[in-house]
Amino acid sequence: MDVNLIYPAVLTNIITILLFLNSKLHDRYLLFIMIIGQLILISGESDKNLEKIEISHILFTLTIIIGSVYFYESHNLYFIGILILLRFITRYIYEDCLFNLSNQNYEYDIEKYIDEYVNWNIIFSISLVIISYRLFKDKIMK
């Protein structure tokens, strides 16, 4: 299956830029890295450069996981929480990661080694729990 991620990347990039403009400096650092990753994805999709698409995949994964503990502002936590939920939904629908479908399962050698030992579904589930706790801890603790 051939997947083109330009439209989702453009939409996500617009949302990320709006969040960047409405966030404090602390959160802007990670949002800026996310914007760069999305621009790399758009560029990689435009010329079907598998390495660029995979670099953006790595940046997406790292910024989502880091963002679950790094972001201070709730709107940024909601954003990455929604991205994680969309990741689970699209994996269920397409039975694979959209990045992998787009880049024909291209991976760097180090990723093959890491993927042997890391269950990304568990990592993203833990990130979602962390985000949920951080967003709703005041309501949970009452």
PDB file of C-alpha atoms in Angstrom:
ATOM      1  CA  MET A   1       0.000   0.000   0.000  1.00  0.00           C
ATOM      2  CA  ASP A   2       1.372   3.389  -0.994  1.00  0.00           C
ATOM      3  CA  VAL A   3       0.718   6.078   1.612  1.00  0.00           C
ATOM      4  CA  ASN A   4       1.371   9.773   1.096  1.00  0.00           C
ATOM      5  CA  LEU A   5       1.739  11.773   4.301  1.00  0.00           C
ATOM      6  CA  ILE A   6       2.009  15.270   2.787  1.00  0.00           C
ATOM      7  CA  TYR A   7      -1.543  16.342   3.692  1.00  0.00           C
ATOM      8  CA  PRO A   8      -1.441  15.056   7.280  1.00  0.00           C
ATOM      9  CA  ALA A   9       2.039  16.591   7.690  1.00  0.00           C
ATOM     10  CA  VAL A  10       0.896  19.993   6.406  1.00  0.00           C
ATOM     11  CA  LEU A  11      -2.151  19.945   8.693  1.00  0.00           C
ATOM     12  CA  THR A  12      -0.069  18.854  11.679  1.00  0.00           C
ATOM     13  CA  ASN A  13       2.560  21.477  10.851  1.00  0.00           C
ATOM     14  CA  ILE A  14      -0.061  24.254  10.789  1.00  0.00           C
ATOM     15  CA  ILE A  15      -1.392  23.130  14.172  1.00  0.00           C
ATOM     16  CA  THR A  16       2.150  22.890  15.578  1.00  0.00           C
ATOM     17  CA  ILE A  17       3.020  26.381  14.317  1.00  0.00           C
ATOM     18  CA  LEU A  18      -0.126  27.768  15.968  1.00  0.00           C
ATOM     19  CA  LEU A  19       0.797  26.016  19.215  1.00  0.00           C
ATOM     20  CA  PHE A  20       4.348  27.362  18.881  1.00  0.00           C
ATOM     21  CA  LEU A  21       3.033  30.926  18.521  1.00  0.00           C
ATOM     22  CA  ASN A  22       0.750  30.514  21.548  1.00  0.00           C
ATOM     23  CA  SER A  23       3.188  28.760  23.885  1.00  0.00           C
ATOM     24  CA  LYS A  24       5.759  29.932  26.367  1.00  0.00           C
ATOM     25  CA  LEU A  25       9.469  29.659  25.611  1.00  0.00           C
ATOM     26  CA  HIS A  26       9.953  26.361  27.470  1.00  0.00           C
ATOM     27  CA  ASP A  27       7.470  24.463  25.282  1.00  0.00           C
ATOM     28  CA  ARG A  28       8.551  26.266  22.120  1.00  0.00           C
ATOM     29  CA  TYR A  29      11.883  24.423  22.035  1.00  0.00           C
ATOM     30  CA  LEU A  30      10.279  21.016  21.519  1.00  0.00           C
ATOM     31  CA  LEU A  31       7.552  22.419  19.273  1.00  0.00           C
ATOM     32  CA  PHE A  32      10.287  23.873  17.054  1.00  0.00           C
ATOM     33  CA  ILE A  33      11.890  20.429  16.717  1.00  0.00           C
ATOM     34  CA  MET A  34       8.468  19.027  15.827  1.00  0.00           C
ATOM     35  CA  ILE A  35       8.063  21.676  13.114  1.00  0.00           C
ATOM     36  CA  ILE A  36      11.463  20.757  11.684  1.00  0.00           C
ATOM     37  CA  GLY A  37      10.496  17.066  11.676  1.00  0.00           C
ATOM     38  CA  GLN A  38       7.266  17.828   9.841  1.00  0.00           C
ATOM     39  CA  LEU A  39       9.117  19.923   7.247  1.00  0.00           C
ATOM     40  CA  ILE A  40      11.555  17.033   6.726  1.00  0.00           C
ATOM     41  CA  LEU A  41       8.561  14.717   6.243  1.00  0.00           C
ATOM     42  CA  ILE A  42       6.970  17.049   3.691  1.00  0.00           C
ATOM     43  CA  SER A  43      10.286  17.300   1.846  1.00  0.00           C
ATOM     44  CA  GLY A  44      10.811  13.531   1.987  1.00  0.00           C
ATOM     45  CA  GLU A  45       7.295  12.836   0.743  1.00  0.00           C
ATOM     46  CA  SER A  46       7.709  15.349  -2.082  1.00  0.00           C
ATOM     47  CA  ASP A  47      10.712  13.555  -3.532  1.00  0.00           C
ATOM     48  CA  LYS A  48       9.985  10.108  -1.985  1.00  0.00           C
ATOM     49  CA  ASN A  49      13.288  10.159  -0.123  1.00  0.00           C
ATOM     50  CA  LEU A  50      13.001   7.193   2.248  1.00  0.00           C
ATOM     51  CA  GLU A  51      15.813   8.422   4.501  1.00  0.00           C
ATOM     52  CA  LYS A  52      14.133  11.793   5.088  1.00  0.00           C
ATOM     53  CA  ILE A  53      10.827  10.097   5.837  1.00  0.00           C
ATOM     54  CA  GLU A  54      12.554   7.836   8.358  1.00  0.00           C
ATOM     55  CA  ILE A  55      14.361  10.773   9.998  1.00  0.00           C
ATOM     56  CA  SER A  56      10.988  12.473  10.434  1.00  0.00           C
ATOM     57  CA  HIS A  57       9.603   9.206  11.854  1.00  0.00           C
ATOM     58  CA  ILE A  58      12.391   9.141  14.438  1.00  0.00           C
ATOM     59  CA  LEU A  59      11.821  12.812  15.332  1.00  0.00           C
ATOM     60  CA  PHE A  60       8.069  12.206  15.605  1.00  0.00           C
ATOM     61  CA  THR A  61       8.581   9.281  17.962  1.00  0.00           C
ATOM     62  CA  LEU A  62      11.156  11.048  20.140  1.00  0.00           C
ATOM     63  CA  THR A  63       9.278  14.355  20.397  1.00  0.00           C
ATOM     64  CA  ILE A  64       6.028  12.620  21.343  1.00  0.00           C
ATOM     65  CA  ILE A  65       7.698  10.541  24.049  1.00  0.00           C
ATOM     66  CA  ILE A  66       9.793  13.440  25.370  1.00  0.00           C
ATOM     67  CA  GLY A  67       6.822  15.805  25.139  1.00  0.00           C
ATOM     68  CA  SER A  68       4.773  13.663  27.493  1.00  0.00           C
ATOM     69  CA  VAL A  69       7.115  14.619  30.327  1.00  0.00           C
ATOM     70  CA  TYR A  70       8.599  17.872  28.972  1.00  0.00           C
ATOM     71  CA  PHE A  71       5.624  20.031  28.001  1.00  0.00           C
ATOM     72  CA  TYR A  72       4.253  22.347  30.665  1.00  0.00           C
ATOM     73  CA  GLU A  73       1.235  23.730  28.853  1.00  0.00           C
ATOM     74  CA  SER A  74      -1.942  21.683  28.712  1.00  0.00           C
ATOM     75  CA  HIS A  75      -2.779  22.479  25.069  1.00  0.00           C
ATOM     76  CA  ASN A  76       0.539  20.941  24.010  1.00  0.00           C
ATOM     77  CA  LEU A  77      -0.134  17.858  26.147  1.00  0.00           C
ATOM     78  CA  TYR A  78      -3.566  17.493  24.552  1.00  0.00           C
ATOM     79  CA  PHE A  79      -1.956  17.791  21.117  1.00  0.00           C
ATOM     80  CA  ILE A  80       0.545  14.987  21.632  1.00  0.00           C
ATOM     81  CA  GLY A  81      -2.102  12.907  23.395  1.00  0.00           C
ATOM     82  CA  ILE A  82      -4.283  13.205  20.302  1.00  0.00           C
ATOM     83  CA  LEU A  83      -1.292  12.295  18.101  1.00  0.00           C
ATOM     84  CA  ILE A  84      -0.727   9.150  20.162  1.00  0.00           C
ATOM     85  CA  LEU A  85      -4.400   8.201  19.897  1.00  0.00           C
ATOM     86  CA  LEU A  86      -4.276   8.772  16.128  1.00  0.00           C
ATOM     87  CA  ARG A  87      -1.189   6.568  15.988  1.00  0.00           C
ATOM     88  CA  PHE A  88      -3.081   3.710  17.656  1.00  0.00           C
ATOM     89  CA  ILE A  89      -6.158   4.210  15.444  1.00  0.00           C
ATOM     90  CA  THR A  90      -4.193   4.315  12.180  1.00  0.00           C
ATOM     91  CA  ARG A  91      -2.127   1.277  13.211  1.00  0.00           C
ATOM     92  CA  TYR A  92      -5.370  -0.589  13.820  1.00  0.00           C
ATOM     93  CA  ILE A  93      -6.926   0.507  10.500  1.00  0.00           C
ATOM     94  CA  TYR A  94      -3.850   0.042   8.296  1.00  0.00           C
ATOM     95  CA  GLU A  95      -2.260  -2.753  10.364  1.00  0.00           C
ATOM     96  CA  ASP A  96       1.059  -0.900  10.278  1.00  0.00           C
ATOM     97  CA  CYS A  97       2.620   2.453  11.006  1.00  0.00           C
ATOM     98  CA  LEU A  98       1.823   5.074   8.372  1.00  0.00           C
ATOM     99  CA  PHE A  99       5.469   6.145   8.302  1.00  0.00           C
ATOM    100  CA  ASN A 100       6.499   2.559   7.541  1.00  0.00           C
ATOM    101  CA  LEU A 101       3.887   2.286   4.806  1.00  0.00           C
ATOM    102  CA  SER A 102       5.098   5.550   3.311  1.00  0.00           C
ATOM    103  CA  ASN A 103       8.811   4.715   3.383  1.00  0.00           C
ATOM    104  CA  GLN A 104       8.356   1.050   2.428  1.00  0.00           C
ATOM    105  CA  ASN A 105       9.608  -0.095   5.864  1.00  0.00           C
ATOM    106  CA  TYR A 106      12.996   1.558   5.413  1.00  0.00           C
ATOM    107  CA  GLU A 107      14.995   1.543   8.650  1.00  0.00           C
ATOM    108  CA  TYR A 108      18.468   2.543   9.680  1.00  0.00           C
ATOM    109  CA  ASP A 109      20.584  -0.336  11.020  1.00  0.00           C
ATOM    110  CA  ILE A 110      20.478   0.964  14.600  1.00  0.00           C
ATOM    111  CA  GLU A 111      16.671   0.956  14.501  1.00  0.00           C
ATOM    112  CA  LYS A 112      16.571  -2.727  13.626  1.00  0.00           C
ATOM    113  CA  TYR A 113      18.609  -3.416  16.751  1.00  0.00           C
ATOM    114  CA  ILE A 114      16.448  -1.167  18.936  1.00  0.00           C
ATOM    115  CA  ASP A 115      13.189  -2.610  17.584  1.00  0.00           C
ATOM    116  CA  GLU A 116      14.262  -6.073  18.741  1.00  0.00           C
ATOM    117  CA  TYR A 117      14.171  -4.905  22.352  1.00  0.00           C
ATOM    118  CA  VAL A 118      11.569  -2.133  22.453  1.00  0.00           C
ATOM    119  CA  ASN A 119       7.804  -2.555  22.298  1.00  0.00           C
ATOM    120  CA  TRP A 120       6.677   0.820  20.954  1.00  0.00           C
ATOM    121  CA  ASN A 121       3.024   0.146  21.781  1.00  0.00           C
ATOM    122  CA  ILE A 122       3.951  -0.081  25.453  1.00  0.00           C
ATOM    123  CA  ILE A 123       6.118   3.054  25.244  1.00  0.00           C
ATOM    124  CA  PHE A 124       3.305   5.056  23.623  1.00  0.00           C
ATOM    125  CA  SER A 125       0.758   3.647  26.089  1.00  0.00           C
ATOM    126  CA  ILE A 126       2.938   4.729  29.011  1.00  0.00           C
ATOM    127  CA  SER A 127       3.330   8.161  27.405  1.00  0.00           C
ATOM    128  CA  LEU A 128      -0.451   8.427  27.105  1.00  0.00           C
ATOM    129  CA  VAL A 129      -0.857   7.495  30.782  1.00  0.00           C
ATOM    130  CA  ILE A 130       1.736  10.124  31.754  1.00  0.00           C
ATOM    131  CA  ILE A 131      -0.057  12.760  29.675  1.00  0.00           C
ATOM    132  CA  SER A 132      -3.427  11.803  31.166  1.00  0.00           C
ATOM    133  CA  TYR A 133      -2.046  11.953  34.691  1.00  0.00           C
ATOM    134  CA  ARG A 134      -0.409  15.324  34.090  1.00  0.00           C
ATOM    135  CA  LEU A 135      -3.576  16.774  32.579  1.00  0.00           C
ATOM    136  CA  PHE A 136      -6.023  15.385  35.134  1.00  0.00           C
ATOM    137  CA  LYS A 137      -3.967  15.021  38.328  1.00  0.00           C
ATOM    138  CA  ASP A 138      -5.925  17.799  40.073  1.00  0.00           C
ATOM    139  CA  LYS A 139      -9.191  15.967  39.432  1.00  0.00           C
ATOM    140  CA  ILE A 140      -7.685  12.588  40.357  1.00  0.00           C
ATOM    141  CA  MET A 141      -6.255  13.805  43.679  1.00  0.00           C
ATOM    142  CA  LYS A 142      -9.534  15.263  45.010  1.00  0.00           C
TER     143      LYS A 142
END
